[in-house]
Structures are given as C-alpha cells and as structure tokens.
Coordinates of C-alpha atoms in Angstrom, one line a residue:
M1116 CA 42.5 -7.1 82.8
E1117 CA 39.0 -5.6 82.3
G1118 CA 38.8 -2.2 80.7
F1119 CA 42.5 -2.3 79.5
P1120 CA 42.7 -1.9 75.7
H1121 CA 44.5 -4.7 74.0
I1122 CA 47.0 -3.4 71.3
K1123 CA 48.0 -5.8 68.6
F1124 CA 51.6 -5.6 67.5
D1125 CA 52.1 -5.7 63.7
P1126 CA 55.9 -5.6 62.7
K1127 CA 55.0 -4.5 59.2
T1128 CA 53.2 -1.3 60.2
T1129 CA 55.1 -0.5 63.4
I1130 CA 57.6 2.3 63.0
K1131 CA 61.2 1.1 63.7
V1132 CA 63.1 3.5 66.0
E1133 CA 66.8 3.1 66.4
E1134 CA 67.3 4.0 70.1
A1135 CA 70.4 5.7 71.3
L1136 CA 73.0 3.2 72.5
A1137 CA 71.0 0.4 70.8
N1138 CA 73.5 0.6 68.0
S1139 CA 77.3 0.3 68.0
Y1140 CA 77.8 4.1 67.6
G1141 CA 75.9 5.2 70.7
L1142 CA 74.0 7.8 68.7
D1143 CA 70.3 8.4 68.5
L1144 CA 69.7 7.7 64.8
S1145 CA 65.9 7.5 64.8
N1146 CA 65.9 10.7 62.7
P1147 CA 68.7 11.0 60.1
D1148 CA 68.1 14.7 59.9
M1149 CA 68.4 15.2 63.6
I1150 CA 71.1 12.9 64.9
K1151 CA 71.5 13.2 68.7
L1152 CA 73.9 12.3 71.5
V1153 CA 73.2 12.6 75.2
T1154 CA 76.3 12.6 77.3
G1155 CA 76.3 13.7 81.0
K1156 CA 74.2 16.7 81.4
L1157 CA 74.4 17.8 77.7
E1158 CA 72.4 17.0 74.6
F1159 CA 73.9 17.5 71.1
S1160 CA 71.9 17.5 68.0
L1161 CA 73.3 17.5 64.4
V1162 CA 70.7 19.7 62.6
G1163 CA 70.3 18.5 59.1
G1164 CA 72.2 15.3 59.7
I1165 CA 75.6 14.5 58.1
D1166 CA 76.9 15.5 54.6
W1167 CA 77.9 12.2 53.0
K1168 CA 79.4 13.9 50.0
Q1169 CA 82.3 15.5 51.9
Y1170 CA 85.0 12.9 52.5
D1171 CA 87.7 15.2 53.9
R1172 CA 85.6 17.2 56.4
M1173 CA 82.7 17.0 58.9
Y1174 CA 80.9 20.3 58.4
V1175 CA 77.7 20.3 60.5
T1176 CA 75.1 22.5 62.1
L1177 CA 75.6 21.6 65.8
K1178 CA 73.0 22.4 68.5
V1179 CA 73.8 21.9 72.2
R1180 CA 71.5 22.3 75.3
V1181 CA 71.4 21.3 78.9
N1182 CA 69.6 17.9 79.1
T1183 CA 66.6 18.6 81.4
P1184 CA 63.3 16.7 81.8
V1185 CA 61.5 19.7 80.4
E1186 CA 63.0 21.0 77.2
T1187 CA 64.0 24.6 77.4
Y1188 CA 64.7 27.2 74.7
Q1189 CA 68.1 27.9 76.0
A1190 CA 70.6 26.3 73.5
Y1191 CA 73.6 27.2 71.4
R1192 CA 73.7 26.6 67.7
S1193 CA 76.5 27.2 65.2
N1194 CA 78.0 25.8 61.9
L1195 CA 81.5 24.3 62.2
D1196 CA 83.9 21.7 60.9
L1197 CA 84.3 19.1 63.6
I1198 CA 87.8 18.1 62.5
V1199 CA 89.1 21.7 62.7
N1200 CA 90.4 22.3 66.2
T1201 CA 90.2 26.1 66.2
Q1202 CA 86.5 26.0 65.2
V1203 CA 85.8 23.4 67.9
N1204 CA 87.6 25.4 70.6
N1205 CA 85.7 28.6 69.6
Y1206 CA 82.4 26.7 69.7
C1207 CA 83.1 25.4 73.2
K1208 CA 83.9 28.8 74.5
A1209 CA 80.8 30.3 73.0
A1210 CA 78.6 27.4 74.2
S1211 CA 80.1 27.7 77.7
I1212 CA 79.1 31.3 78.0
E1213 CA 75.6 30.7 76.5
L1214 CA 74.7 27.7 78.6
E1215 CA 76.6 28.8 81.8
R1216 CA 78.4 25.5 81.9
P1217 CA 82.2 24.8 82.4
E1218 CA 84.2 24.9 79.2
K1219 CA 86.0 21.8 80.2
E1220 CA 82.8 19.8 80.5
I1221 CA 81.7 20.9 77.0
K1222 CA 85.1 20.1 75.5
A1223 CA 85.0 16.5 76.9
A1224 CA 81.4 16.0 75.7
I1225 CA 82.1 17.3 72.2
A1226 CA 85.3 15.1 71.9
E1227 CA 83.0 12.1 72.6
L1228 CA 80.6 13.3 69.9
I1229 CA 83.3 13.8 67.3
H1230 CA 84.7 10.3 68.0
K1231 CA 81.3 8.6 67.5
V1232 CA 80.2 10.7 64.5
E1233 CA 83.6 10.0 62.8
K1234 CA 83.2 6.3 63.4
Y1235 CA 79.6 6.3 62.1
K1236 CA 80.5 8.3 59.0
T1237 CA 83.5 6.3 58.1
E1238 CA 81.8 2.9 58.3
K1239 CA 78.6 4.0 56.6
S1240 CA 80.2 6.0 53.7
G1241 CA 82.8 3.4 53.1
G1242 CA 80.2 0.9 51.8
N1243 CA 78.1 3.4 49.8
N1244 CA 81.0 5.1 47.9
S1245 CA 83.4 2.2 47.3
A1246 CA 84.5 1.4 43.8
P1247 CA 83.4 -1.8 42.2
V1248 CA 85.3 -4.7 43.6
E1249 CA 87.2 -7.2 41.3
R1250 CA 85.2 -10.3 40.9
R1251 CA 87.0 -13.5 41.9
L1252 CA 86.8 -16.2 39.3
T1253 CA 85.7 -19.7 40.1
G1254 CA 88.0 -22.7 39.3
K1255 CA 85.6 -23.6 36.5
E1256 CA 85.7 -20.1 35.0
K1257 CA 89.5 -20.1 35.1
K1258 CA 89.8 -23.4 33.4
E1259 CA 87.3 -22.5 30.6
A1260 CA 89.1 -19.1 30.0
L1261 CA 92.5 -20.7 30.0
N1262 CA 91.4 -23.4 27.5
I1263 CA 90.3 -20.6 25.1
L1264 CA 93.5 -18.5 25.7
E1265 CA 95.7 -21.5 24.9
S1266 CA 93.7 -22.4 21.8
D1267 CA 95.4 -22.2 18.4
N1268 CA 92.4 -20.4 16.9
L1269 CA 92.0 -17.9 19.8
T1270 CA 90.7 -15.0 17.5
E1271 CA 88.0 -17.2 16.0
C1272 CA 87.0 -18.3 19.5
I1273 CA 86.7 -14.7 20.7
E1274 CA 84.6 -13.8 17.6
G1275 CA 82.3 -16.7 18.4
L1276 CA 81.9 -15.7 22.0
L1277 CA 81.1 -12.1 20.9
I1278 CA 78.4 -13.4 18.6
E1279 CA 77.0 -15.5 21.5
S1280 CA 77.1 -12.5 23.9
G1281 CA 74.7 -10.6 21.6
V1282 CA 76.9 -8.8 19.1
V1283 CA 74.9 -8.7 15.8
G1284 CA 76.1 -8.1 12.3
D1285 CA 79.4 -6.3 12.4
T1286 CA 81.6 -8.9 14.0
T1287 CA 84.8 -7.5 12.3
N1288 CA 84.4 -4.2 14.2
A1289 CA 83.5 -6.1 17.4
L1290 CA 86.7 -8.2 17.2
R1291 CA 88.7 -5.1 16.4
L1292 CA 87.3 -3.3 19.4
F1293 CA 87.9 -6.3 21.7
Y1294 CA 91.6 -6.2 20.9
M1295 CA 91.6 -2.4 21.3
L1296 CA 90.2 -2.9 24.8
Q1297 CA 93.3 -4.8 25.8
T1298 CA 95.4 -1.7 25.0
R1299 CA 94.3 -0.3 28.4
H1300 CA 97.1 -2.2 29.9
F1301 CA 99.7 -0.1 28.1
N1302 CA 100.9 3.4 28.7
F1303 CA 99.3 4.8 25.5
P1304 CA 96.1 2.9 24.7
V1305 CA 94.3 3.0 21.4
H1306 CA 91.0 4.9 21.6
A1307 CA 88.0 4.0 19.5
L1308 CA 85.1 6.2 18.3
L1309 CA 82.3 4.7 16.2
T1310 CA 80.5 6.7 13.5
G1311 CA 77.5 5.9 11.3
D1312 CA 74.2 4.5 12.4
S1313 CA 73.6 5.6 16.0
M1314 CA 71.5 2.5 17.1
L1315 CA 73.9 0.0 15.7
S1316 CA 77.0 1.8 16.9
R1317 CA 75.7 2.2 20.5
N1318 CA 74.5 -1.4 20.6
L1319 CA 77.9 -2.5 19.6
I1320 CA 79.8 -0.5 22.1
D1321 CA 77.3 -1.4 24.8
K1322 CA 77.8 -5.1 24.1
L1323 CA 81.6 -4.6 24.2
A1324 CA 81.4 -2.7 27.4
V1325 CA 79.6 -5.4 29.4
T1326 CA 82.4 -7.8 28.5
L1327 CA 84.7 -5.7 30.6
P1328 CA 85.3 -6.4 34.3
D1329 CA 83.3 -3.9 36.3
H1330 CA 86.3 -2.5 38.2
Q1331 CA 88.0 -1.6 34.9
K1332 CA 85.3 0.6 33.3
E1333 CA 83.3 3.8 33.8
S1334 CA 80.1 4.2 31.7
A1335 CA 78.6 7.7 31.3
S1336 CA 76.4 9.8 29.0
S1337 CA 78.1 13.0 30.3
I1338 CA 81.1 13.9 32.4
S1339 CA 81.8 17.3 33.9
E1340 CA 85.2 19.1 33.6
Q1341 CA 85.8 18.5 37.4
A1342 CA 84.9 14.9 37.5
F1343 CA 88.4 13.7 36.5
Y1344 CA 90.1 15.8 39.2
Y1345 CA 88.0 14.8 42.2
G1346 CA 88.3 11.0 42.3
Q1347 CA 89.2 9.2 45.5
H1348 CA 92.9 9.4 44.7
E1349 CA 95.3 10.3 41.8
E1350 CA 95.0 6.9 40.1
T1351 CA 91.2 6.5 40.3
W1352 CA 91.0 6.4 36.5
K1353 CA 94.2 4.4 35.8
G1354 CA 93.7 1.4 33.5
K1355 CA 90.0 2.1 33.0
V1356 CA 87.9 2.2 29.9
I1357 CA 85.6 5.2 29.7
H1358 CA 82.4 4.2 27.9
L1359 CA 80.7 7.2 26.4
N1360 CA 77.2 6.8 24.7
Y1361 CA 77.6 10.0 22.7
L1362 CA 80.3 12.5 22.1
D1363 CA 79.8 15.9 20.4
R1364 CA 81.0 19.5 20.6
E1365 CA 78.7 20.2 23.5
F1366 CA 80.2 17.5 25.7
K1367 CA 81.2 19.2 28.9
A1368 CA 84.6 17.6 29.5
L1369 CA 85.7 17.7 25.8
K1370 CA 88.9 19.7 26.5
S1371 CA 89.9 17.7 29.5
L1372 CA 89.1 14.5 27.7
G1373 CA 91.3 15.4 24.7
D1374 CA 94.2 16.4 27.0
F1375 CA 93.8 13.1 28.9
M1376 CA 93.8 11.1 25.7
E1377 CA 96.9 12.9 24.4
S1378 CA 99.2 12.9 27.5
Q1379 CA 97.5 10.2 29.7
H1380 CA 97.6 12.5 32.7
L1381 CA 96.0 15.8 33.8
R1382 CA 97.4 18.5 36.0
K1383 CA 95.6 21.5 37.3
I1384 CA 96.3 24.2 39.9
V1385 CA 93.3 25.2 42.0
T1386 CA 92.9 27.8 44.8
V1387 CA 91.4 26.4 48.0
K1388 CA 90.9 27.9 51.5
D1389 CA 93.1 26.6 54.2
P1390 CA 90.7 25.3 56.9
I1391 CA 93.1 26.2 59.8
S1392 CA 94.4 29.6 58.8
G1393 CA 91.5 30.7 56.6
R1394 CA 94.0 31.9 53.9
M1395 CA 93.7 31.0 50.2
A1396 CA 96.4 28.7 48.9
N1397 CA 97.3 27.0 45.6
Q1398 CA 96.9 23.2 45.4
N1399 CA 97.9 20.8 42.6
K1400 CA 95.3 18.4 41.3
I1401 CA 96.9 15.5 39.5
V1402 CA 95.1 12.7 37.6
K1403 CA 97.1 9.7 36.3
G1404 CA 96.2 7.4 33.5
P1405 CA 96.3 5.6 31.2
I1406 CA 92.7 5.6 30.2
M1407 CA 91.0 4.2 27.0
I1408 CA 88.0 5.9 25.3
L1409 CA 85.2 3.9 23.8
G1410 CA 82.4 6.0 22.3
F1411 CA 80.2 7.1 19.5
T1412 CA 79.9 10.4 17.6
Q1413 CA 78.1 11.9 14.6
D1414 CA 80.0 15.2 14.8
D1415 CA 82.3 15.7 11.7
K1416 CA 84.2 18.4 13.5
L1417 CA 85.3 15.9 16.2
Y1418 CA 86.9 13.8 13.4
K1419 CA 89.4 16.6 12.8
R1420 CA 90.0 17.1 16.5
F1421 CA 90.3 13.4 17.6
N1422 CA 91.6 11.7 14.4
D1423 CA 95.1 12.0 15.7
H1424 CA 94.2 10.2 19.0
C1425 CA 91.5 7.7 17.9
F1426 CA 90.7 5.0 15.4
F1427 CA 87.4 6.0 13.7
M1428 CA 85.3 3.1 12.6
N1429 CA 82.0 3.2 10.7
C1430 CA 79.2 1.0 11.7
G1431 CA 75.9 0.5 9.9
D1432 CA 76.2 -1.2 6.5
A1433 CA 73.1 -2.9 4.9
K1434 CA 74.2 -6.3 6.1
S1435 CA 74.5 -5.2 9.7
R1436 CA 71.1 -3.4 9.6
D1437 CA 69.4 -6.6 8.3
A1438 CA 71.1 -8.7 10.9
Y1439 CA 70.0 -6.3 13.7
L1440 CA 66.4 -6.3 12.4
K1441 CA 66.3 -10.1 12.6
Y1442 CA 67.7 -9.9 16.1
Q1443 CA 65.1 -7.4 17.2
N1444 CA 62.3 -9.7 15.8
K1445 CA 63.8 -12.8 17.5
E1446 CA 64.1 -10.8 20.8
A1447 CA 60.5 -9.6 20.6
A1448 CA 59.4 -13.2 19.9
G1449 CA 61.2 -14.5 23.0
L1450 CA 63.6 -16.6 20.9
I1451 CA 66.9 -15.2 22.3
D1452 CA 68.7 -17.5 24.8
E1453 CA 69.5 -14.9 27.5
A1454 CA 71.1 -17.4 29.7
N1455 CA 73.6 -18.3 26.9
E1456 CA 74.3 -14.6 26.3
Q1457 CA 75.1 -14.1 30.0
S1458 CA 77.3 -17.2 30.0
A1459 CA 79.3 -15.9 27.0
I1460 CA 79.6 -12.4 28.7
R1461 CA 80.9 -13.9 31.9
L1462 CA 83.4 -16.0 30.0
L1463 CA 84.7 -13.0 28.1
Q1464 CA 85.1 -11.2 31.4
A1465 CA 87.0 -14.2 32.8
I1466 CA 89.3 -14.2 29.7
Q1467 CA 90.2 -10.6 30.3
A1468 CA 90.6 -11.1 34.0
M1469 CA 93.2 -13.9 33.2
I1470 CA 95.3 -11.4 31.1
E1471 CA 98.3 -10.4 33.1
P1472 CA 99.9 -7.0 32.2
I1473 CA 103.4 -7.8 31.0
K1474 CA 106.1 -6.1 28.8
V1475 CA 105.7 -6.9 25.1
I1476 CA 108.6 -6.7 22.6
N1477 CA 108.2 -6.8 18.9
P1478 CA 111.5 -7.9 17.3
Y1479 CA 110.0 -7.3 13.8
Q1480 CA 108.8 -3.7 14.3
R1481 CA 111.7 -2.1 12.5
E1482 CA 110.8 -4.0 9.4
L1483 CA 107.2 -2.7 9.4
E1484 CA 106.8 0.6 7.4
L1485 CA 103.5 2.5 7.3
P1486 CA 102.0 3.5 4.0
K1487 CA 103.6 6.6 2.7
N1488 CA 100.2 8.4 2.3
V1489 CA 99.3 8.1 6.0
L1490 CA 98.4 11.6 7.2
Q1491 CA 99.8 11.4 10.8
P1492 CA 102.7 8.9 10.6
L1493 CA 104.1 9.4 14.0
R1494 CA 100.8 9.0 15.9
T1495 CA 99.5 6.3 13.7
N1496 CA 102.8 4.3 14.0
R1497 CA 102.5 4.4 17.8
Q1498 CA 98.9 3.2 17.6
L1499 CA 99.9 0.4 15.3
I1500 CA 102.7 -0.6 17.7
V1501 CA 100.3 -0.7 20.7
F1502 CA 97.6 -2.6 18.8
I1503 CA 100.1 -5.3 17.8
Q1504 CA 101.2 -5.5 21.4
A1505 CA 97.6 -5.9 22.5
V1506 CA 97.3 -8.9 20.1
T1507 CA 100.4 -10.4 21.6
L1508 CA 99.2 -9.7 25.1
L1509 CA 96.0 -11.7 24.5
H1510 CA 98.1 -14.6 23.2
Q1511 CA 100.4 -14.5 26.3
H1512 CA 99.5 -18.0 27.3
Q1513 CA 100.8 -19.3 23.9
V1514 CA 104.3 -17.7 23.9
E1515 CA 107.4 -18.2 26.0
R1516 CA 108.0 -15.8 28.9
K1517 CA 111.6 -14.4 28.9
V1518 CA 113.6 -12.3 31.3
N1519 CA 116.0 -9.5 30.2
E1520 CA 119.3 -8.4 31.8
Q1521 CA 117.5 -6.1 34.2
G1522 CA 115.3 -9.0 35.4
V1523 CA 112.1 -7.8 33.7
E1524 CA 109.8 -10.4 32.4
Y1525 CA 108.6 -10.0 28.8
I1526 CA 107.0 -11.8 25.9
E1527 CA 107.7 -11.4 22.1
T1528 CA 105.4 -10.8 19.2
T1529 CA 105.2 -13.4 16.5
P1530 CA 104.6 -12.9 12.8
E1531 CA 101.1 -14.4 13.3
H1532 CA 100.3 -11.7 15.8
I1533 CA 101.3 -9.0 13.3
E1534 CA 99.2 -10.6 10.6
I1535 CA 96.1 -10.6 12.8
A1536 CA 96.7 -7.0 13.7
I1537 CA 97.2 -5.8 10.1
E1538 CA 94.2 -7.7 8.9
L1539 CA 91.9 -6.1 11.5
L1540 CA 93.3 -2.6 11.0
K1541 CA 93.2 -2.6 7.2
D1542 CA 90.1 -0.4 6.9
V1543 CA 91.2 1.8 9.7
M1544 CA 94.6 2.4 8.2
I1545 CA 92.9 3.4 4.9
R1546 CA 90.9 6.0 6.8
K1547 CA 94.0 7.2 8.4
S1548 CA 95.4 7.9 4.9
D1549 CA 92.2 9.6 3.6
T1550 CA 91.7 13.4 3.8
L1551 CA 88.0 12.9 3.6
T1552 CA 85.8 11.8 6.4
H1553 CA 83.9 8.6 6.0
D1554 CA 80.6 10.3 5.1
N1555 CA 82.3 12.6 2.5
R1556 CA 84.2 9.6 1.1
L1557 CA 81.0 7.6 0.8
I1558 CA 79.3 10.6 -1.0
F1559 CA 82.3 11.0 -3.4
E1560 CA 82.3 7.3 -4.3
M1561 CA 78.6 7.4 -5.0
I1562 CA 79.1 10.5 -7.2
K1563 CA 81.8 8.6 -9.1
G1564 CA 79.5 5.7 -9.6
Y1565 CA 76.7 8.0 -10.9
V1566 CA 79.1 9.6 -13.4
V1567 CA 80.3 6.3 -14.7
K1568 CA 76.8 5.0 -15.1
Q1569 CA 75.7 8.1 -17.1
N1570 CA 78.9 8.2 -19.2
S1571 CA 80.1 4.6 -19.8
K1572 CA 82.6 5.9 -22.4
G1573 CA 84.9 8.8 -21.6
F1574 CA 83.6 9.2 -18.1
K1575 CA 86.8 10.7 -16.9
D1576 CA 86.2 13.9 -18.8
A1577 CA 82.4 13.9 -18.1
T1578 CA 80.6 16.6 -16.1
F1579 CA 77.7 16.4 -13.7
K1580 CA 75.2 18.7 -12.0
A1581 CA 74.0 18.9 -8.4
Q1582 CA 70.2 18.5 -9.1
P1583 CA 70.3 14.8 -10.2
L1584 CA 72.4 13.8 -7.2
L1585 CA 69.4 14.4 -4.9
K1586 CA 67.9 11.1 -5.7
V1587 CA 71.3 9.3 -6.0
L1588 CA 72.5 10.4 -2.6
G1589 CA 69.2 10.5 -0.8
V1590 CA 69.9 13.7 0.9
S1591 CA 68.5 17.3 0.9
K1592 CA 69.4 19.9 -1.6
S1593 CA 71.4 21.9 0.9
A1594 CA 73.3 18.8 2.0
V1595 CA 74.3 18.1 -1.6
H1596 CA 75.6 21.6 -2.1
R1597 CA 77.4 21.4 1.3
R1598 CA 79.1 18.1 0.4
L1599 CA 80.1 19.4 -3.1
Q1600 CA 81.6 22.6 -1.5
V1601 CA 83.7 20.4 0.8
L1602 CA 84.9 18.2 -2.2
E1603 CA 85.7 21.4 -4.2
N1604 CA 87.6 23.0 -1.4
L1605 CA 89.7 19.9 -0.9
G1606 CA 90.5 19.6 -4.7
F1607 CA 88.6 16.5 -5.5
I1608 CA 86.2 18.2 -7.9
E1609 CA 86.2 21.4 -9.9
K1610 CA 83.4 23.7 -11.0
V1611 CA 83.8 24.1 -14.7
S1612 CA 80.8 26.3 -15.4
R1613 CA 78.2 28.4 -13.6
S1614 CA 74.6 28.9 -14.5
R1615 CA 71.7 30.0 -12.3
K1616 CA 69.2 28.8 -14.9
N1617 CA 70.6 25.4 -15.7
G1618 CA 72.7 24.7 -12.7
D1619 CA 76.5 24.6 -12.1
Q1620 CA 78.5 21.9 -13.7
F1621 CA 81.3 19.9 -11.9
Q1622 CA 84.1 17.6 -13.0
I1623 CA 86.0 15.0 -11.0
L1624 CA 89.7 15.8 -11.1
D1625 CA 91.3 12.6 -9.8
W1626 CA 89.8 9.1 -10.5
E1627 CA 92.6 7.0 -9.1
E1628 CA 93.3 8.7 -5.8
Y1629 CA 91.3 6.2 -3.6
E1630 CA 92.8 3.2 -5.3
E1631 CA 96.2 4.6 -4.5
I1632 CA 95.2 4.9 -0.9
Q1633 CA 93.9 1.3 -0.8
S1634 CA 97.0 -0.1 -2.5
G1635 CA 99.3 1.8 0.0
L1636 CA 99.0 -1.2 2.4
D1637 CA 100.3 -3.7 -0.2
P1638 CA 104.0 -3.3 0.7
L1639 CA 103.2 -3.8 4.4
E1640 CA 101.2 -7.0 3.7
L1641 CA 104.0 -8.2 1.4
R1642 CA 106.6 -7.6 4.1
I1643 CA 104.5 -9.6 6.7
K1644 CA 104.4 -12.6 4.3
E1645 CA 108.1 -12.4 3.9
I1646 CA 108.6 -12.4 7.6
K1647 CA 106.3 -15.4 8.0
C1648 CA 108.0 -17.3 5.2
P1649 CA 111.5 -16.0 4.8
T1650 CA 113.3 -17.0 1.7
K1651 CA 116.6 -18.9 2.1

C-alpha cells in the first residue's frame, strides 16, 4: 500500500512483553516492579513487585482502582500481608468505601489475586532458592568408585587421586583431611583447622572442598550469627562440611560456631510478632547437626579456644613450598592437564557418594590408651575414636556387614584400620600433647639448635641473648621478645641475668621435654603391633 510505512521486525531489538493471560499465572508480568491483574471491573497492582526473600509471608504494597478506559486518580493503596485474613478483610472494607464498590466484589477479586500470586511466587522462588541437588552417578562412575573402594591399597589409591586432582606437596595432610571429611557421617565429627602458610593452606582446603558432593558442603568467607538459625528447616546444616577460607577473632559467627562444634546443635529463643493478634511472643529456633568445620586460621588466640574441638595441622614446609612453586610455573606454561584433574575430582566425589552411613564398632578400642601427656584426654579420645571409625567407614566395602540383636546393621574395625589412623594422626597427637602452639614450638626448637651450635660442649648449662636470635629466627626484635616472654611464662626458659647495656641472658630449663612428648605414642604403636600379630 502506497504511503504506508513498512516496519521491519527484529527479534533481537524488539522489547518482549509478557502479556496478561499469556502466561500460566494470568498476571501481567511485563513490569516486575508493577505486577498487575485485571479481574471484572477492578485492576490490582503490586507496587514494587514481590519480595522473594520472605518465604513465610506475602507482604506487598497493593493498589486497586476501577478499570475504566481512561485512567482516573481514584484508587486505594495500602501495605498488607496477603496471607493474613484480618489484614485482607480490613483492606477490602477500606477499598469498598474509597472506590464505592461492593465489598463482596472486592473480596472475590482479591481472593483470585492471592491465588495467582501465591502460585507464581511458589513456582518461581522454588527454583531460585533450592539447595544443591545430589548428583546421580552414572554406571561407569559407580563401577570405577567401587573398584577403588574394594582395593587392598585403598589409602594409596586415594592419595594418588588427590595428587591427580591438584593437591600439591603436602599429601599427608591431604590424606588426613580426606579421612576427616568422612567423620561428617557421625554424631561428633572431627573438625580441622590449618595453620602456617596462608596460600598453601587455603589451596589445600580448597582442593579438598571440591572433592565433596555439592549438597554436603557450604563454602563461605563469612557467616553471620543469624545464618545458622534461618535455614529452610531445622536440619538444613545436618551432615554438611562448612568450608571457611579464614577464621579469626573478628569472625561474626565465632560464638555460634564454637557452640555448634561443641554440642552439634543450637537453640535460641527469639521474640517475634504474631501476624494475627499483633502481640509479641517467644519462639524457639533450633538448628540440628552434625556439622564438620574445615578452615584456616593464623590467630594464635583461636588455638586456645578451639584446640579442644579441632585438630590443628600446620601447612607450609620448604618441600611443600617448592612443589607449589613448580605447580604454579607449570600452570602458567599451560602444562597442567585440567581434564585429568576434573576426572580425578569427579571420581573422588563418586567414592564419597558410594559411602553409606552405617554403625561402626571397634572391638579393640578398650586396648587403645592415649599418651599420658595428652592435655585434653576426654575430648582427644573421642576424636581418636571417631577418626578410626571414619577409616573403617571408608573401607566398608572390604569388611563383613553384621546385624546385632536389635536388628541394627554394623561393621567392625580391623587392626589395619587402627594402624592407618594412628599413622596419619601421629603429628596431630603430638600437638595435642604440647602446651606450645606450633609457631612457638618451632621458635623454641630453633633456639635450642642455635644454643647447641654455639656451645657444642656443655650446651645444657649455656645461656643465650635475644639480639643474636634476630637473624636466626628471621623475625623482628619485638617478635623475638614476645616469643621469649611466652616461653618464660610457660616455664621453658629462665631469665638468669638482666642488663640494659649488654642485654638479658636466658637459659633453657628442660632439654628433653619434646622428646618425651614424641615418645608418648610409643606404647600405643606397640599395642597396635601386638593386636595385629598376637603372641600365642
């Protein structure tokens, strides 16, 4: 037709408008901040849209007007919760007076609105806020995982897979952590906090965290005090590993985290407003575990606070640093087989998915005695029990399943499982027996080495000054004095003379105390050998 402009349709640039009744909800969703519904002679508008964060209420700003060809200024607006009947009834009465429409008509129209908005919010929010879904394993993944779980050298296979997945250098800590992750299936898991080099420690816990199935972990750099209490239900955190990048005294949820680790549940009484009566009432907030903590810290004060609940492990020796440097260079040169790493990660996830929580009984536990110098024997003994159970749990496909008199299925620990557990926990048990933190112990042993080097004969009675330690320890002057003060307060060294001009002189009081701590595990290791090879 001449004179009629031809408009080209371009789907890429044309604005898409979701017309009312063009969707399954019957709502005009063209503007998310002004959702509309026309029903009969009334038009409703949700000013500001829907609050997706509130799961247990539908608090909206609702505008209603008479639907006329020419929009008028006569309308009624008010805030209300659409699922509270008293508020809806009051709204209908006020709107009826304002618009001069029958109250019955407005009630019927708003009932339709509530039904459609409720359906829309339920379906949309369900997909956005759902927890990670457990991944179903393929037949091939199940077969590969089962072959490893039934292998006679299971521990070595796991260690090899951890190396293939990108774990560099400290494979002993990695293997130890992997077994600790299995304690999440028990009522009192063993928690792990890494100390030492921040980059190596964080890399290690990140590599271990990705081997966990997604639905069994929560990774965070910070958690608020209220986060634990406002999950979707009481058991939101149950059986999960909380992966924390850094933990210090400024951590917001430090108190709640400590309580959760100690008792494996949280309970709090909060005051809330009753939506119907408007009165304030008390409400119990309960959070159920168990949870397992996997994190990193450089705060010495947290060592005293969490040493009872956690296994502290140092990460960052010279060998590990060199290995990580080589890995960084290979990664930058494009020599890392990323496909192989992902394959190893998926296999480690499949192995853990194949682990079925089952009761574990250790018939040899009564014969295992902790070293006498362990500082917290009751807590440490429980941690040792659970760790041995975790080793047995990972070997569940290699032992016979039994049923007790109550019909409960269980598996039994073998001497080999105990041997694996003690070998992995040897360094950790030594730290559990030491009154010094790892950093202070390292400083003290370096001081001992310096004194021996300077006084090859008669070093036990030799003295030393703080000034020469600056180069030996590689720390500042204030740090040296701070460490010496700690050692003096704990009775490891003694100040034998004071001099502002020449410097104070110190003397080491006990040269054999660390050897005694290390030898404390000898009776336990000997007993394990006797259990494995009993004498006739």
